[in-house]
Coordinates of N, CA and C in Angstrom, one line a residue:
M1 N 16.9 -11.8 -19.1 CA 16.2 -10.6 -19.1 C 17.2 -9.5 -18.6
T2 N 17.5 -8.4 -19.3 CA 18.7 -7.4 -18.7 C 18.0 -6.6 -17.7
I3 N 19.2 -6.0 -16.7 CA 18.3 -5.0 -15.9 C 17.7 -3.9 -16.5
A4 N 18.1 -3.5 -17.9 CA 17.6 -2.2 -18.3 C 16.2 -2.6 -19.0
A5 N 16.0 -3.9 -19.2 CA 14.6 -4.4 -19.7 C 13.9 -4.4 -18.5
F6 N 14.2 -4.7 -17.4 CA 13.5 -5.0 -16.1 C 13.1 -3.4 -15.7
A7 N 14.1 -2.6 -15.7 CA 13.8 -1.3 -15.1 C 12.8 -0.5 -15.8
G8 N 12.6 -0.7 -17.2 CA 11.6 -0.3 -17.9 C 10.2 -0.6 -17.7
R9 N 10.2 -1.8 -17.1 CA 8.7 -2.3 -17.0 C 8.3 -2.1 -15.3
F10 N 9.3 -1.5 -14.5 CA 8.9 -1.4 -12.9 C 8.3 0.0 -12.6
D11 N 7.3 0.0 -12.2 CA 6.8 1.3 -11.7 C 6.6 1.4 -10.3
W12 N 6.8 2.7 -9.9 CA 6.6 3.0 -8.3 C 5.6 4.0 -8.4
L13 N 4.6 3.8 -7.5 CA 3.3 4.9 -7.4 C 2.8 5.1 -5.9
T14 N 2.5 6.2 -5.9 CA 2.2 6.4 -4.4 C 0.6 6.1 -4.0
L15 N 0.4 5.3 -3.1 CA -0.7 4.8 -2.6 C -1.2 5.8 -1.6
F16 N -0.4 6.3 -0.7 CA -1.1 7.3 0.2 C 0.2 8.6 0.0
A17 N -0.3 9.7 -0.1 CA 0.5 10.8 -0.2 C 0.9 11.4 1.4
P18 N 2.2 11.7 1.4 CA 2.5 12.1 2.7 C 1.6 13.1 3.4
A19 N 1.0 12.7 4.5 CA 0.2 13.3 5.5 C 0.2 12.8 6.8
V20 N -0.3 13.7 7.9 CA -0.6 13.2 9.1 C -1.9 12.4 9.0
V21 N -1.9 11.2 9.4 CA -3.1 10.6 9.8 C -3.4 10.4 11.4
A22 N -4.5 11.3 11.8 CA -4.8 11.6 13.1 C -5.9 10.8 13.6
A23 N -6.4 9.9 12.7 CA -7.7 9.4 13.2 C -8.1 8.2 12.1
N24 N -8.9 7.2 12.4 CA -9.3 6.1 11.5 C -9.5 6.8 10.3
T25 N -8.9 6.2 9.1 CA -9.3 6.9 7.8 C -8.9 5.8 6.7
D26 N -9.7 5.8 5.4 CA -9.4 5.3 4.3 C -8.5 6.1 3.3
G27 N -7.7 5.6 2.9 CA -6.9 6.5 1.9 C -7.8 6.6 0.6
T28 N -7.4 7.9 0.2 CA -8.2 8.4 -1.4 C -7.9 7.8 -2.5
I29 N -6.5 7.3 -2.4 CA -6.0 6.7 -3.7 C -6.1 5.2 -3.8
A30 N -6.6 4.9 -4.8 CA -6.9 3.4 -5.1 C -6.1 3.1 -6.4
I31 N -5.3 2.1 -6.3 CA -4.4 1.7 -7.4 C -4.9 0.5 -8.2
D32 N -5.0 0.5 -9.5 CA -5.6 -0.4 -10.4 C -4.2 -1.4 -10.6
T33 N -4.5 -2.6 -10.0 CA -3.2 -3.6 -10.3 C -3.4 -4.3 -11.4
R34 N -4.3 -4.2 -12.3 CA -4.6 -5.1 -13.3 C -3.4 -5.2 -14.5
P35 N -2.8 -4.0 -14.6 CA -1.6 -3.8 -15.6 C -0.3 -4.4 -15.0
Y36 N -0.4 -5.0 -13.8 CA 0.9 -5.5 -13.2 C 0.8 -7.1 -12.8
E37 N 2.1 -7.6 -12.7 CA 1.9 -8.9 -12.6 C 3.0 -9.5 -11.5
G38 N 2.8 -10.5 -10.7 CA 3.7 -11.0 -9.9 C 3.7 -10.3 -8.4
V39 N 4.8 -10.4 -7.7 CA 5.2 -9.9 -6.5 C 5.2 -8.5 -6.6
A40 N 4.2 -7.6 -5.8 CA 4.3 -6.3 -5.8 C 4.9 -5.9 -4.1
K41 N 5.6 -4.7 -4.3 CA 6.0 -4.1 -3.0 C 5.0 -3.1 -2.5
F42 N 4.9 -3.2 -1.2 CA 4.0 -2.3 -0.7 C 5.1 -1.6 0.5
R43 N 5.3 -0.3 0.6 CA 6.2 0.2 1.4 C 5.6 1.3 2.2
I44 N 5.7 1.5 3.6 CA 5.4 2.3 4.4 C 6.6 3.1 5.1
A45 N 6.5 4.6 5.1 CA 7.3 5.2 5.9 C 6.4 6.2 6.8
A46 N 7.0 6.3 8.0 CA 6.1 7.3 8.8 C 7.0 7.6 9.9
A47 N 6.6 9.2 10.3 CA 7.2 9.7 11.5 C 6.5 9.1 12.4
A48 N 7.4 9.2 13.9 CA 6.8 8.8 15.0 C 5.4 9.1 15.4
A49 N 4.8 8.3 16.1 CA 3.5 8.7 16.8 C 3.7 9.2 17.9
G50 N 2.8 10.0 18.6 CA 2.9 10.4 19.8 C 2.9 9.4 21.1
T51 N 3.2 9.9 22.3 CA 3.3 9.2 23.5 C 1.8 8.4 23.6
G52 N 1.8 7.3 23.7 CA 0.4 6.2 23.8 C -0.4 6.2 22.6
V53 N -0.1 6.5 21.4 CA -0.6 6.5 20.1 C -0.1 5.1 19.4
T54 N -1.0 4.5 18.6 CA -0.7 3.4 17.8 C -1.3 3.8 16.7
R55 N -0.7 3.1 15.4 CA -1.2 3.3 14.1 C -1.2 2.1 13.6
N56 N -2.1 1.6 12.9 CA -2.3 0.3 12.1 C -2.6 0.5 10.7
A57 N -1.7 0.3 9.8 CA -1.9 0.5 8.3 C -2.0 -0.8 7.7
R58 N -3.1 -1.1 7.2 CA -3.5 -2.2 6.3 C -3.9 -2.1 4.8
L59 N -3.6 -2.9 3.8 CA -4.3 -2.8 2.5 C -5.5 -3.5 2.5
Q60 N -6.1 -2.9 1.6 CA -7.7 -3.2 1.4 C -7.9 -3.7 -0.2
H61 N -8.7 -4.3 -0.7 CA -9.0 -4.7 -2.1 C -10.4 -4.5 -2.4
S62 N -10.8 -4.3 -3.8 CA -12.1 -4.3 -4.1 C -12.2 -4.8 -5.7
D63 N -13.2 -5.0 -6.0 CA -13.6 -5.5 -7.5 C -13.6 -4.3 -8.3
T64 N -14.1 -3.2 -7.8 CA -14.4 -1.9 -8.5 C -13.7 -0.8 -7.6
Q65 N -13.3 0.3 -8.5 CA -13.0 1.6 -7.7 C -14.0 2.3 -7.1
G66 N -13.8 2.6 -5.7 CA -14.9 2.9 -4.9 C -15.8 1.9 -4.3
G67 N -15.6 0.5 -4.6 CA -16.8 -0.3 -4.2 C -16.3 -0.7 -2.9
T68 N -17.0 -1.8 -2.6 CA -16.6 -2.3 -1.2 C -15.4 -2.9 -1.0
Y69 N -14.4 -2.5 -0.1 CA -13.1 -2.7 0.2 C -13.0 -3.8 1.2
T70 N -12.4 -4.8 1.3 CA -12.1 -5.5 2.4 C -10.6 -5.7 2.4
D71 N -10.1 -6.3 3.8 CA -8.8 -6.4 4.0 C -8.0 -7.5 3.1
V72 N -6.9 -7.2 2.6 CA -6.1 -8.1 2.1 C -5.3 -9.1 2.9
P73 N -5.6 -10.4 2.8 CA -4.9 -11.5 3.6 C -3.5 -11.2 3.4
G74 N -2.7 -11.1 4.7 CA -1.3 -10.7 4.5 C -1.0 -9.2 4.3
G75 N -1.8 -8.5 4.3 CA -1.7 -7.2 3.9 C -1.6 -6.0 5.3
A76 N -1.7 -6.6 6.4 CA -1.2 -5.6 7.5 C 0.0 -5.3 7.7
F77 N 0.6 -4.1 7.8 CA 1.9 -3.5 8.1 C 2.2 -3.8 9.6
P78 N 3.3 -4.0 10.2 CA 3.5 -4.1 11.7 C 2.8 -2.7 12.4
V79 N 2.2 -2.9 13.3 CA 1.6 -1.8 14.1 C 2.7 -0.8 14.4
S80 N 2.3 0.6 14.3 CA 3.5 1.5 14.6 C 3.3 1.8 16.2
G81 N 4.3 1.7 17.0 CA 3.9 1.9 18.3 C 4.3 3.3 18.5
A82 N 3.9 3.7 19.8 CA 4.1 5.1 20.3 C 5.6 5.6 20.2
N83 N 5.8 6.8 19.9 CA 7.2 7.4 19.8 C 8.1 6.5 19.2
A84 N 7.6 5.9 17.8 CA 8.5 5.3 17.1 C 8.2 5.5 15.6
A85 N 9.2 5.7 14.7 CA 9.1 5.8 13.4 C 9.0 4.5 12.8
Q86 N 8.2 4.4 11.6 CA 7.9 3.2 10.9 C 8.6 3.2 9.5
D87 N 9.3 2.2 9.0 CA 9.8 1.8 7.9 C 9.6 0.5 7.6
A88 N 8.4 -0.1 7.0 CA 8.3 -1.5 6.7 C 7.8 -1.9 5.3
E89 N 8.3 -3.0 4.5 CA 7.7 -3.3 3.5 C 6.9 -4.7 3.4
L90 N 5.8 -4.7 2.6 CA 5.0 -6.1 2.4 C 5.5 -6.3 0.8
Q91 N 5.6 -7.8 0.7 CA 5.6 -8.1 -0.7 C 4.5 -9.1 -1.0
L92 N 3.6 -8.8 -1.9 CA 2.1 -9.7 -2.1 C 2.0 -9.8 -3.6
D93 N 1.5 -11.0 -3.9 CA 1.1 -11.3 -5.3 C 0.0 -10.5 -5.7
V94 N 0.2 -9.7 -6.7 CA -1.0 -8.7 -7.1 C -2.0 -9.8 -8.1
N95 N -1.5 -11.0 -8.5 CA -2.2 -11.9 -9.4 C -3.4 -12.5 -8.5
V96 N -3.2 -12.5 -7.1 CA -4.2 -13.2 -6.2 C -5.2 -12.1 -5.7
M97 N -4.9 -10.8 -5.9 CA -5.5 -9.7 -5.2 C -6.7 -9.2 -6.2
K98 N -7.7 -8.6 -5.6 CA -8.7 -8.1 -6.4 C -8.3 -6.9 -7.1
P99 N -8.9 -6.3 -8.1 CA -8.0 -5.4 -9.1 C -7.7 -4.0 -8.2
W100 N -8.4 -3.5 -7.4 CA -8.0 -2.1 -6.8 C -8.0 -2.2 -5.5
V101 N -6.7 -1.5 -5.1 CA -6.2 -1.8 -3.7 C -5.9 -0.3 -3.3
R102 N -6.2 -0.1 -2.0 CA -5.9 1.2 -0.9 C -5.3 0.7 0.1
V103 N -5.1 1.6 1.0 CA -4.7 1.6 2.2 C -5.4 2.2 3.5
A104 N -5.6 1.5 4.5 CA -6.8 2.0 5.6 C -6.1 1.9 6.8
F105 N -6.4 3.0 7.8 CA -5.7 3.3 8.9 C -6.6 3.3 10.0
A106 N -6.0 2.6 11.1 CA -6.7 2.6 12.2 C -5.8 3.1 13.5
V107 N -6.3 4.2 14.1 CA -5.4 5.1 14.9 C -6.2 5.0 16.5
S108 N -5.4 4.7 17.6 CA -5.9 4.6 19.0 C -4.8 5.4 19.8
G109 N -5.3 5.8 21.0 CA -4.7 6.3 22.0 C -4.4 7.7 21.8
G110 N -5.0 8.4 20.8 CA -4.6 9.9 20.5 C -4.6 10.2 19.2
T111 N -4.1 11.5 18.8 CA -4.4 11.8 17.4 C -3.0 12.2 16.8
A112 N -2.1 12.3 17.9 CA -0.6 12.7 17.1 C 0.3 11.8 16.5
T113 N 0.0 11.5 15.3 CA 0.4 10.3 14.7 C 1.8 10.7 13.6
G114 N 2.0 11.8 13.3 CA 3.1 12.1 12.4 C 2.6 11.8 11.0
A115 N 3.5 12.1 10.0 CA 3.2 12.0 8.6 C 3.5 10.7 8.2
V116 N 2.7 10.0 7.3 CA 2.6 8.9 6.8 C 2.8 8.8 5.3
Y117 N 3.7 7.7 4.6 CA 3.7 7.7 3.2 C 3.7 6.4 2.7
V118 N 2.9 5.9 1.9 CA 2.7 4.2 1.6 C 3.0 4.4 -0.1
G119 N 3.9 3.6 -0.6 CA 4.0 3.3 -1.9 C 3.6 1.9 -2.6
F120 N 3.5 2.0 -3.9 CA 3.4 0.6 -4.5 C 4.3 0.3 -5.5
G121 N 5.2 -0.5 -5.5 CA 6.2 -0.9 -6.7 C 5.8 -2.0 -7.2
A122 N 5.6 -2.5 -8.6 CA 5.3 -3.6 -9.2 C 5.7 -3.5 -10.6
Q123 N 5.8 -4.7 -11.3 CA 6.3 -5.1 -12.6 C 5.2 -5.0 -13.6
R124 N 5.3 -4.1 -14.8 CA 4.2 -4.0 -15.6 C 4.0 -5.4 -16.5
K125 N 2.9 -5.8 -16.8 CA 2.7 -6.9 -17.8 C 3.3 -6.7 -19.2
Y126 N 3.7 -7.6 -19.9 CA 4.3 -7.3 -21.3 C 3.1 -6.7 -22.0

């Protein structure tokens, strides 16, 4: 497969649009992974949290959009510590995940967490 052929089948989508995450929250965007195959990339980029504040981002999946979401095995990003920006990536096989994926956050130690972005990149099926 040529690079051009691969590039035409790779999508990059927003899983969590840049916003401040100041409390425990579930993302409002859920991505349907059924049009994709193989290993997907999930990337988080976040501004530093305030003094004493930690932010834990984790992926969750469900059989239906808006259904009951559970944590994806291996889908937790490294915890973002106080006064530390975050840039991390997870690579997970969408073939073994439930069809709908979102991100959820747990915040402790305060509310000053800075803006967060989470993206999803994967290869479309033929």
